[in-house]
Coordinates of C-alpha atoms in Angstrom, one line a residue:
X1 CA 57.6 52.0 -32.3
X2 CA 55.6 48.7 -33.2
X3 CA 52.0 49.3 -32.7
X4 CA 49.3 46.2 -33.2
X5 CA 46.9 46.6 -35.7
X6 CA 43.7 44.5 -35.3
X7 CA 41.4 43.4 -38.1
X8 CA 37.7 43.3 -37.7
X9 CA 34.9 43.6 -40.5
X10 CA 33.2 46.1 -38.1
X11 CA 34.5 48.5 -35.3
X12 CA 31.9 50.0 -32.9
X13 CA 32.9 52.8 -30.6
X14 CA 30.5 53.0 -27.8
X15 CA 28.6 50.4 -25.9
X16 CA 25.3 51.8 -25.2
X17 CA 22.0 51.0 -26.4
X18 CA 23.0 52.1 -30.1
X19 CA 26.4 50.5 -30.0
X20 CA 25.3 47.0 -28.7
X21 CA 22.1 46.7 -30.7
X22 CA 24.2 47.4 -34.0
X23 CA 26.9 45.1 -32.7
X24 CA 24.2 42.5 -32.2
X25 CA 22.8 42.8 -35.9
X26 CA 26.2 42.8 -37.5
X27 CA 27.7 39.7 -35.5
X28 CA 24.4 38.0 -35.8
X29 CA 24.9 38.3 -39.6
X30 CA 28.2 36.6 -39.4
X31 CA 30.8 39.8 -39.4
X32 CA 33.4 40.1 -36.9
X33 CA 32.7 42.7 -34.9
X34 CA 34.6 44.7 -32.2
X35 CA 33.2 47.2 -29.7
X36 CA 35.7 49.8 -28.2
X37 CA 34.4 51.7 -24.9
X38 CA 35.9 53.9 -22.4
X39 CA 33.7 52.0 -19.8
X40 CA 32.2 48.6 -19.0
X41 CA 29.1 48.6 -21.5
X42 CA 26.6 48.3 -18.5
X43 CA 27.9 51.6 -17.2
X44 CA 27.0 53.4 -20.4
X45 CA 24.8 56.4 -19.9
X46 CA 21.8 54.3 -21.8
X47 CA 21.4 52.5 -18.3
X48 CA 20.5 56.0 -16.7
X49 CA 17.3 56.6 -18.8
X50 CA 14.4 56.2 -16.3
X51 CA 11.2 56.7 -17.9
X52 CA 10.4 54.9 -21.0
X53 CA 10.6 54.1 -24.7
X54 CA 7.7 55.4 -27.2
X55 CA 5.7 53.0 -29.3
X56 CA 2.2 53.6 -30.4
X57 CA 1.1 50.1 -29.0
X58 CA -2.5 50.9 -27.6
X59 CA -5.8 50.9 -29.6
X60 CA -6.4 54.7 -29.0
X61 CA -3.0 55.6 -30.2
X62 CA -1.7 55.4 -34.1
X63 CA 1.7 55.6 -35.6
X64 CA 0.4 58.9 -37.6
X65 CA -0.2 60.5 -33.9
X66 CA 3.4 59.8 -32.8
X67 CA 5.0 61.4 -36.1
X68 CA 2.8 64.3 -35.6
X69 CA 4.0 64.7 -31.8
X70 CA 7.6 64.1 -32.7
X71 CA 7.3 66.6 -35.7
X72 CA 5.7 69.2 -33.7
X73 CA 7.9 68.5 -30.6
X74 CA 10.9 69.0 -33.3
X75 CA 9.6 72.5 -33.6
X76 CA 9.3 71.5 -37.4
X77 CA 13.2 70.9 -37.7
X78 CA 13.2 67.2 -37.7
X79 CA 13.6 65.2 -40.9
X80 CA 10.2 63.8 -41.7
X81 CA 11.5 60.7 -43.4
X82 CA 13.6 59.5 -40.5
X83 CA 10.7 60.6 -38.0
X84 CA 8.3 58.3 -40.2
X85 CA 10.8 55.7 -40.3
X86 CA 11.5 55.6 -36.6
X87 CA 7.7 55.7 -35.5
X88 CA 6.5 53.1 -37.9
X89 CA 9.3 50.9 -36.5
X90 CA 8.6 51.6 -32.8
X91 CA 6.2 48.9 -32.1
X92 CA 8.3 46.2 -33.9
X93 CA 11.5 47.4 -32.0
X94 CA 9.7 46.8 -28.6
X95 CA 8.7 43.3 -29.6
X96 CA 12.1 42.5 -30.6
X97 CA 13.8 43.8 -27.5
X98 CA 11.0 41.9 -25.7
X99 CA 11.4 38.4 -27.4
X100 CA 15.4 38.9 -26.5
X101 CA 14.3 39.0 -22.8
X102 CA 13.6 42.4 -22.0
X103 CA 10.8 42.8 -19.0
X104 CA 8.5 45.3 -19.3
X105 CA 5.9 46.6 -16.5
X106 CA 2.4 45.4 -17.2
X107 CA -1.0 46.9 -16.7
X108 CA -4.0 45.0 -15.4
X109 CA -4.8 43.3 -18.7
X110 CA -1.4 41.8 -19.1
X111 CA -0.1 44.2 -22.0
X112 CA 3.1 46.6 -21.7
X113 CA 2.1 49.3 -19.5
X114 CA 2.5 52.8 -20.9
X115 CA 2.5 56.2 -19.2
X116 CA 1.9 59.7 -20.5
X117 CA 4.9 61.9 -21.3
X118 CA 5.4 65.7 -22.3
X119 CA 4.1 66.8 -25.6
X120 CA 2.4 63.2 -26.4
X121 CA -1.3 63.0 -27.6
X122 CA -1.4 59.5 -25.8
X123 CA 0.4 57.7 -23.1
X124 CA 2.7 55.7 -25.3
X125 CA 6.1 55.5 -23.1
X126 CA 6.2 51.7 -22.2
X127 CA 8.5 51.3 -19.3
X128 CA 10.1 48.8 -16.7
X129 CA 9.4 50.7 -13.5
X130 CA 11.9 53.7 -13.7
X131 CA 14.8 51.9 -14.8
X132 CA 13.8 51.1 -18.7
X133 CA 17.3 52.0 -20.1
X134 CA 19.1 49.6 -17.8
X135 CA 16.6 46.7 -18.4
X136 CA 17.1 47.4 -22.3
X137 CA 21.0 47.6 -22.0
X138 CA 21.4 44.5 -20.2
X139 CA 19.3 42.7 -22.2
X140 CA 21.0 44.0 -25.6
X141 CA 24.5 43.5 -24.2
X142 CA 23.7 39.8 -23.4
X143 CA 22.5 39.0 -26.7
X144 CA 25.4 40.9 -28.4
X145 CA 27.8 38.6 -26.2
X146 CA 25.8 35.5 -27.4
X147 CA 26.4 36.5 -31.1
X148 CA 30.1 36.6 -30.4
X149 CA 30.8 40.5 -30.1
X150 CA 34.3 41.2 -28.9
X151 CA 34.0 43.9 -26.4
X152 CA 37.1 45.8 -25.1
X153 CA 36.3 48.1 -22.4
X154 CA 38.5 50.7 -20.7
X155 CA 39.9 51.4 -24.6
X156 CA 40.0 55.0 -25.3
X157 CA 39.4 55.8 -29.0
X158 CA 41.2 59.4 -29.7
X159 CA 41.1 59.5 -33.4
X160 CA 39.8 58.1 -36.9
X161 CA 42.0 56.6 -39.5
X162 CA 40.4 58.6 -42.5
X163 CA 41.9 59.0 -46.0
X164 CA 40.4 60.2 -49.3
X165 CA 36.9 59.9 -48.3
X166 CA 37.1 56.6 -46.6
X167 CA 37.2 55.5 -42.9
X168 CA 39.6 52.5 -42.6
X169 CA 39.3 52.4 -38.7
X170 CA 40.4 54.0 -35.4
X171 CA 43.3 54.8 -33.2
X172 CA 42.8 53.9 -29.5
X173 CA 44.8 53.0 -26.4
X174 CA 44.2 50.8 -23.4
X175 CA 43.5 52.9 -20.3
X176 CA 45.2 50.2 -18.0
X177 CA 48.6 50.8 -19.3
X178 CA 48.5 53.5 -22.1
X179 CA 49.4 51.1 -24.9
X180 CA 48.6 52.4 -28.2
X181 CA 46.8 50.2 -31.2
X182 CA 45.2 50.4 -34.4
X183 CA 41.6 48.7 -35.1
X184 CA 41.5 48.3 -39.0
X185 CA 38.0 47.5 -40.2
X186 CA 35.8 47.7 -43.4
X187 CA 33.2 49.8 -41.3
X188 CA 33.3 52.1 -38.5
X189 CA 30.5 53.3 -36.4
X190 CA 30.3 56.1 -33.7
X191 CA 27.7 55.3 -30.8
X192 CA 29.5 57.6 -28.1
X193 CA 26.4 59.4 -26.8
X194 CA 25.9 63.1 -26.0
X195 CA 27.7 66.2 -24.8
X196 CA 25.8 67.6 -21.9
X197 CA 28.7 67.7 -19.8
X198 CA 29.8 71.0 -21.7
X199 CA 27.3 72.7 -19.1
X200 CA 27.9 72.9 -15.5
X201 CA 24.4 71.4 -14.2
X202 CA 23.7 68.6 -16.0
X203 CA 22.4 65.0 -16.0
X204 CA 25.2 63.1 -18.0
X205 CA 27.6 60.8 -16.9
X206 CA 31.0 61.7 -16.5
X207 CA 32.3 59.6 -19.4
X208 CA 29.7 61.9 -21.7
X209 CA 32.6 64.3 -22.9
X210 CA 31.4 64.2 -26.5
X211 CA 34.8 62.9 -27.8
X212 CA 33.4 61.4 -31.3
X213 CA 32.3 65.1 -32.1
X214 CA 35.3 66.7 -32.2
X215 CA 37.4 63.8 -33.8
X216 CA 35.1 64.0 -36.7
X217 CA 35.0 67.8 -36.7
X218 CA 39.2 67.7 -36.5
X219 CA 39.0 65.7 -40.1
X220 CA 37.0 68.7 -41.8
X221 CA 34.0 66.8 -41.5
X222 CA 30.6 68.8 -40.8
X223 CA 28.7 68.9 -37.4
X224 CA 24.7 69.3 -37.7
X225 CA 22.5 71.7 -35.5
X226 CA 25.0 71.8 -32.4
X227 CA 23.4 74.7 -31.2
X228 CA 20.2 72.9 -30.2
X229 CA 20.8 71.5 -26.3
X230 CA 18.0 70.1 -24.5
X231 CA 17.6 71.1 -21.0
X232 CA 15.5 68.8 -18.9
X233 CA 12.8 70.5 -16.6
X234 CA 13.6 68.1 -13.3
X235 CA 17.1 67.8 -12.5
X236 CA 17.8 67.6 -8.6
X237 CA 18.5 71.1 -7.7
X238 CA 22.3 71.7 -7.3
X239 CA 23.5 68.5 -8.8
X240 CA 21.4 68.0 -12.1
X241 CA 21.0 64.2 -11.5
X242 CA 17.8 63.4 -13.3
X243 CA 14.4 63.0 -11.8
X244 CA 12.5 61.4 -14.9
X245 CA 9.8 62.6 -16.8
X246 CA 7.8 59.7 -15.4
X247 CA 7.5 61.9 -12.4
X248 CA 5.2 64.5 -14.4
X249 CA 3.8 61.4 -16.5
X250 CA 2.5 60.0 -13.2
X251 CA 1.1 63.2 -12.0
X252 CA 4.0 65.4 -10.6
X253 CA 2.6 69.0 -10.1
X254 CA 5.2 72.3 -10.3
X255 CA 5.1 74.8 -7.5
X256 CA 6.9 78.1 -6.9
X257 CA 7.8 79.8 -3.9
X258 CA 4.3 81.3 -3.6
X259 CA 2.5 78.0 -3.8
X260 CA 1.5 78.8 -7.4
X261 CA 0.9 76.2 -10.0
X262 CA 2.8 78.3 -12.4
X263 CA 2.7 75.9 -15.5
X264 CA -1.1 77.2 -15.8
X265 CA 0.5 80.5 -17.0
X266 CA 3.0 78.7 -19.5
X267 CA 0.9 75.8 -21.0
X268 CA -2.7 76.3 -20.0
X269 CA -3.8 72.8 -21.7
X270 CA -0.8 70.4 -21.2
X271 CA 0.4 72.0 -18.0
X272 CA 3.4 69.9 -16.7
X273 CA 3.2 67.8 -19.7
X274 CA 4.2 70.3 -22.4
X275 CA 7.1 69.6 -24.1
X276 CA 10.6 69.8 -22.4
X277 CA 11.7 73.0 -23.7
X278 CA 8.6 75.1 -22.7
X279 CA 8.7 73.6 -19.2
X280 CA 12.4 74.3 -18.7
X281 CA 11.8 77.7 -19.6
X282 CA 8.9 78.4 -17.2
X283 CA 11.0 76.8 -14.3
X284 CA 13.9 78.9 -15.2
X285 CA 11.8 82.1 -15.7
X286 CA 10.1 81.7 -12.5
X287 CA 13.6 81.4 -10.5
X288 CA 15.0 84.5 -12.6
X289 CA 12.2 86.7 -11.6
X290 CA 12.4 86.0 -8.0
X291 CA 9.8 83.2 -7.6
X292 CA 12.3 80.5 -6.8
X293 CA 12.1 78.3 -3.5
X294 CA 14.9 77.8 -0.7
X295 CA 17.3 80.1 0.9
X296 CA 18.9 80.9 -2.6
X297 CA 15.5 81.1 -4.6
X298 CA 17.3 78.8 -7.1
X299 CA 14.8 76.1 -7.6
X300 CA 10.9 74.9 -7.7
X301 CA 9.3 72.2 -6.2
X302 CA 7.7 69.2 -7.7
X303 CA 4.9 67.5 -5.4
X304 CA 4.1 63.7 -5.7
X305 CA 2.8 63.3 -2.4
X306 CA -0.8 62.8 -3.9
X307 CA 0.1 59.8 -5.3
X308 CA 0.5 57.8 -2.5
X309 CA 3.4 55.4 -1.3
X310 CA 1.9 52.3 -3.3
X311 CA 2.3 54.3 -6.8
X312 CA 5.5 55.6 -5.9
X313 CA 7.0 52.6 -4.7
X314 CA 5.8 50.5 -7.6
X315 CA 6.6 52.8 -10.4
X316 CA 9.1 55.5 -9.4
X317 CA 11.0 53.7 -6.6
X318 CA 14.7 54.8 -8.2
X319 CA 13.5 58.2 -8.3
X320 CA 12.6 58.1 -4.6
X321 CA 15.9 56.9 -4.1
X322 CA 17.6 59.5 -5.8
X323 CA 15.9 62.3 -4.0
X324 CA 16.5 61.0 -0.6
X325 CA 20.1 60.4 -1.6
X326 CA 20.9 63.9 -3.1
X327 CA 18.5 66.2 -1.2
X328 CA 17.1 64.4 1.9
X329 CA 13.8 64.6 0.7
X330 CA 11.4 61.8 0.5
X331 CA 8.6 62.5 -2.1
X332 CA 6.1 60.2 -0.2
X333 CA 6.0 63.1 2.5
X334 CA 7.2 66.2 1.0
X335 CA 7.7 67.9 -2.4
X336 CA 11.4 67.9 -3.7
X337 CA 13.6 70.5 -5.1
X338 CA 14.3 70.5 -8.8
X339 CA 15.6 73.0 -11.7
X340 CA 16.5 72.8 -15.2
X341 CA 19.3 70.5 -15.8
X342 CA 21.3 70.1 -19.2
X343 CA 20.3 67.0 -20.7
X344 CA 20.2 65.9 -24.1
X345 CA 22.0 66.7 -27.5
X346 CA 19.9 67.1 -30.5
X347 CA 22.6 67.9 -32.8
X348 CA 25.6 65.8 -33.5
X349 CA 27.4 64.0 -36.4
X350 CA 25.0 64.2 -39.6
X351 CA 23.9 61.0 -40.9
X352 CA 21.1 60.0 -43.5
X353 CA 18.3 57.8 -42.0
X354 CA 20.5 54.7 -42.7
X355 CA 23.1 55.9 -40.5
X356 CA 25.7 57.0 -43.5
X357 CA 28.0 60.1 -42.2
X358 CA 27.6 63.0 -44.2
X359 CA 31.0 64.3 -46.1
X360 CA 28.9 67.7 -46.9
X361 CA 25.4 68.5 -47.7
X362 CA 25.6 66.2 -51.0
X363 CA 28.3 63.5 -50.2
X364 CA 29.0 60.5 -47.9
X365 CA 31.8 59.2 -46.3
X366 CA 32.6 55.7 -47.2
X367 CA 32.8 53.0 -44.5
X368 CA 31.6 55.4 -41.5
X369 CA 28.5 55.2 -39.7
X370 CA 26.7 57.0 -36.5
X371 CA 23.8 56.2 -34.4
X372 CA 22.1 57.4 -31.1
X373 CA 22.8 60.6 -29.5
X374 CA 26.2 61.2 -31.0
X375 CA 24.5 61.2 -34.4
X376 CA 22.1 63.8 -35.8
X377 CA 19.6 61.7 -38.1
X378 CA 17.3 64.5 -36.9
X379 CA 14.5 62.7 -35.6
X380 CA 14.4 65.3 -32.8
X381 CA 15.0 68.6 -34.6
X382 CA 15.0 71.6 -32.2
X383 CA 13.7 69.5 -29.3
X384 CA 13.3 66.2 -28.4
X385 CA 10.2 64.5 -26.9
X386 CA 10.7 62.5 -23.7
X387 CA 11.1 58.6 -24.3
X388 CA 12.1 59.2 -28.2
X389 CA 15.8 59.1 -27.2
X390 CA 15.6 55.6 -26.1
X391 CA 13.8 54.5 -28.9
X392 CA 16.2 56.3 -31.2
X393 CA 19.2 54.8 -29.6
X394 CA 17.6 51.1 -29.7
X395 CA 15.8 51.5 -33.3
X396 CA 18.6 53.3 -35.3
X397 CA 21.5 51.2 -33.5
X398 CA 19.6 47.9 -34.8
X399 CA 18.7 49.7 -38.1
X400 CA 22.4 51.1 -38.8
X401 CA 23.5 47.5 -37.6
X402 CA 21.7 46.1 -40.7
X403 CA 22.7 48.9 -43.0
X404 CA 26.5 48.0 -42.1
X405 CA 25.9 44.4 -42.9
X406 CA 24.2 45.0 -46.4
X407 CA 27.0 47.5 -47.2
X408 CA 29.6 45.0 -46.1
X409 CA 28.2 42.2 -48.3
X410 CA 27.8 44.4 -51.2
X411 CA 31.5 45.1 -50.9
X412 CA 33.2 47.9 -48.8
X413 CA 36.8 47.6 -49.7
X414 CA 39.0 46.3 -46.8
X415 CA 42.1 49.1 -46.7
X416 CA 45.1 48.0 -44.7
X417 CA 46.1 50.6 -42.0
X418 CA 49.7 51.4 -41.7
X419 CA 51.5 52.0 -38.3
X420 CA 52.1 55.7 -39.4
X421 CA 48.4 56.4 -39.6
X422 CA 48.7 56.6 -35.7
X423 CA 51.4 59.2 -35.7
X424 CA 49.2 62.5 -35.4
X425 CA 47.0 60.9 -32.5
X426 CA 50.0 59.9 -30.7
X427 CA 51.7 63.1 -31.1
X428 CA 48.7 64.6 -29.8
X429 CA 48.7 62.6 -26.8
X430 CA 52.5 63.0 -26.3
X431 CA 52.3 66.7 -26.3
X432 CA 49.7 66.9 -23.6
X433 CA 51.2 64.1 -21.5
X434 CA 54.7 65.9 -21.4
X435 CA 53.3 69.5 -21.3
X436 CA 54.4 71.3 -18.0
X437 CA 52.9 74.6 -18.2
X438 CA 51.0 75.9 -15.1
X439 CA 47.3 75.8 -15.9
X440 CA 45.1 72.9 -14.6
X441 CA 42.4 70.9 -16.4
X442 CA 39.8 70.9 -13.6
X443 CA 39.9 74.7 -13.2
X444 CA 40.0 75.4 -17.0
X445 CA 36.9 72.8 -17.3
X446 CA 35.2 74.4 -14.4
X447 CA 35.3 77.9 -16.4
X448 CA 33.9 76.4 -19.6
X449 CA 31.2 74.8 -17.8
X450 CA 30.0 77.7 -15.9
X451 CA 30.4 80.1 -19.0
X452 CA 28.4 77.7 -21.1
X453 CA 25.8 77.6 -18.4
X454 CA 25.8 81.4 -18.2
X455 CA 26.0 82.4 -21.6
X456 CA 24.5 79.9 -23.9
X457 CA 22.2 78.1 -21.6
X458 CA 18.5 78.1 -21.6
X459 CA 18.2 81.6 -22.6
X460 CA 20.5 83.2 -24.8
X461 CA 21.4 86.8 -26.2
X462 CA 23.9 87.8 -28.8
X463 CA 26.0 89.7 -26.3
X464 CA 26.3 86.5 -24.0
X465 CA 27.1 84.3 -26.8
X466 CA 29.7 86.7 -28.2
X467 CA 31.2 86.7 -24.6
X468 CA 31.3 82.8 -24.6
X469 CA 32.9 82.7 -28.0
X470 CA 35.7 85.0 -26.6
X471 CA 36.0 82.8 -23.3
X472 CA 36.4 79.3 -25.4
X473 CA 39.0 81.0 -27.6
X474 CA 41.2 82.0 -24.5
X475 CA 40.5 78.7 -23.0
X476 CA 42.1 77.1 -25.9
X477 CA 45.0 79.3 -25.5
X478 CA 45.4 78.7 -22.0
X479 CA 45.0 75.0 -22.6
X480 CA 48.2 75.0 -24.6
X481 CA 49.8 75.8 -21.4
X482 CA 48.4 72.8 -19.2
X483 CA 50.4 70.6 -16.8
X484 CA 49.5 66.8 -16.4
X485 CA 51.0 66.0 -12.8
X486 CA 50.7 62.0 -13.6
X487 CA 53.4 61.2 -16.2
X488 CA 53.0 57.3 -15.9
X489 CA 51.3 55.1 -18.3
X490 CA 49.1 53.2 -15.6
X491 CA 45.3 54.2 -15.4
X492 CA 46.5 57.9 -16.1
X493 CA 43.1 59.5 -15.6
X494 CA 44.9 62.7 -15.6
X495 CA 45.9 62.4 -19.0
X496 CA 42.3 61.1 -20.1
X497 CA 40.5 64.1 -18.9
X498 CA 42.9 66.4 -20.4
X499 CA 42.2 64.8 -23.7
X500 CA 38.6 64.7 -22.9
X501 CA 38.6 68.6 -22.1
X502 CA 40.3 69.3 -25.5
X503 CA 37.3 67.8 -27.3
X504 CA 34.8 69.6 -24.9
X505 CA 36.5 72.9 -25.9
X506 CA 36.1 72.2 -29.9
X507 CA 32.6 71.2 -29.7
X508 CA 31.5 73.9 -27.2
X509 CA 32.9 76.3 -29.8
X510 CA 30.3 74.7 -32.4
X511 CA 27.3 75.2 -29.7
X512 CA 28.0 78.9 -29.3
X513 CA 28.7 79.4 -33.1
X514 CA 25.6 77.5 -34.2
X515 CA 23.8 79.8 -31.6
X516 CA 25.3 82.9 -32.7
X517 CA 24.1 82.4 -36.5
X518 CA 20.6 81.4 -35.7
X519 CA 18.8 84.4 -35.0
X520 CA 15.5 82.9 -34.0
X521 CA 14.1 80.9 -31.2
X522 CA 13.2 77.5 -32.1
X523 CA 12.6 74.3 -29.6
X524 CA 15.5 74.4 -27.2
X525 CA 17.3 77.3 -28.7
X526 CA 16.1 80.5 -27.3
X527 CA 17.3 83.9 -28.3
X528 CA 16.1 87.1 -26.3
X529 CA 16.3 89.3 -29.0
X530 CA 14.3 87.0 -31.5
X531 CA 11.7 85.5 -29.5
X532 CA 9.9 83.8 -32.3
X533 CA 10.5 81.2 -35.0
X534 CA 11.7 82.2 -38.3
X535 CA 10.7 79.8 -40.9
X536 CA 11.5 81.9 -43.6
X537 CA 15.2 82.4 -42.9
X538 CA 15.7 79.4 -40.4
X539 CA 13.8 76.4 -41.4
X540 CA 16.9 74.6 -42.1
X541 CA 19.8 72.8 -40.6
X542 CA 23.2 74.1 -39.5
X543 CA 26.1 72.5 -41.1
X544 CA 29.4 73.8 -39.6
X545 CA 33.1 72.7 -40.6
X546 CA 36.1 73.7 -38.5
X547 CA 39.5 74.7 -40.1
X548 CA 43.0 73.4 -38.9
X549 CA 43.1 76.8 -36.8
X550 CA 39.8 76.0 -35.0
X551 CA 37.6 78.6 -37.1
X552 CA 34.1 77.6 -37.7
X553 CA 32.6 77.8 -41.3
X554 CA 28.7 77.6 -41.6
X555 CA 26.5 76.4 -44.3
X556 CA 22.8 75.1 -44.4
X557 CA 20.9 72.1 -45.4
X558 CA 17.1 71.7 -46.2
X559 CA 15.1 69.9 -43.6
X560 CA 13.2 67.0 -45.3
X561 CA 9.5 67.9 -45.0
X562 CA 6.5 65.5 -45.5
X563 CA 2.8 65.4 -44.5
X564 CA 3.1 67.9 -41.8
X565 CA 3.2 71.9 -42.7
X566 CA 4.7 74.3 -40.0
X567 CA 2.2 75.7 -37.6
X568 CA 2.4 77.4 -34.4
X569 CA 3.4 75.2 -31.5
X570 CA 1.3 75.6 -28.5
X571 CA 0.5 73.3 -25.5

């Protein structure tokens, strides 16, 4: 079979903020750049970021305070060298985006407006109403186009071309007609977003199936800190669609069915603006203990009515529309129903602060980079602060793009790909396409997501995690017996969903395995039998490797410490 081989200096997979920012920097420096994405770049999940992007801009704020809040928020698992770099460069990153055309909301003095977010000492989330991510994404995408980036949307990347410690490109197929092709490059960067879709109620786009993580793991490369999955406190009850932290930043108050402002119990100082893991656990506990609202007692209420129509329509218009659409509730007139929703992935592909992907705790893969939510540079550690994700994606996307330029100019060899490099990926896809068993992907996926929610969610126990580990093993066996009804090659979404589900199974096993081994509670990872943080044994990063049979081996890597010594985390 003849497979076309396309050659570039740089191939980037994923077209959200991190991918577009890296592509723009590399193309601006004169490299040939191709961006491959499953869907149109402006449909990337970065566009769903509502609330803001952090930077210490105001006179009462400092970079050191931003660093401290991020380290404390991470429950001291964040790498302080990467955190320092990101916080120091945050103001410059805002100015870079603004100079390229991003329009931020302004305060009365005409300066960029900033709102308070959970776990932060000062209001530092710069915002564009409640559509910050989309504003930034449109800007960076336009500028990447201006610099000549070759965007190829509706292409599905299903494998890396990796040999002898070097990545030489990717294997992809065109979703329109299933035609396979190789994209051969000096440097490959993954920027494919998070893995929240492992859980039934989640705030992630349908495309966020975590493919890049298991592609990396299948080549024997490690994944880092996969057990840390953030649950956002305020998802729309029942669907998980996000009501941004901006709602609490502007003054939203949480109530249970007894009309109690229950955050007074859990975070007496910060109340609704405690860090996300604290607020999510509080909401979930209220529901589990029978103080939830509604017929099924499965949610709590957030009240914004006291803000008044003008503030809601000026600062939170999209949130109001979402609540009306999904709940039939108008936040101007009544409290709205919310519950915790799987939201953000702290773990991912391990990289150093310049975006080089780790081969193990000491070595790096040549020509391979990652940035944004699919990576783990570990600026978030065990728990992410709101509005640090947009900053991470934009800053590290740009920074890693600059690293790639330096590395290519210093001399990453271009190694020609061969048609046979595509054989393993083609065989895997064909075996799924032609499979004619009696299992269906939607039913299997629902079982996985429900099991992850029940057994590896906000609260975890050894018993529940072992149950889920067994569930995943059985689902992997059943997946071998799957049936794809659509055998055609034109827009075969059946096939695409089956491939995506195989990735979901792989990385879900990493989440569960990491959670079993981590016998402590830290940030978003909460073990009922070990309710305190154990710095003596677990102030370290999980590095997990999968063998050919799907078994996972775990080792640990030191956290990069700095000024801030671990202390008890209270809000």
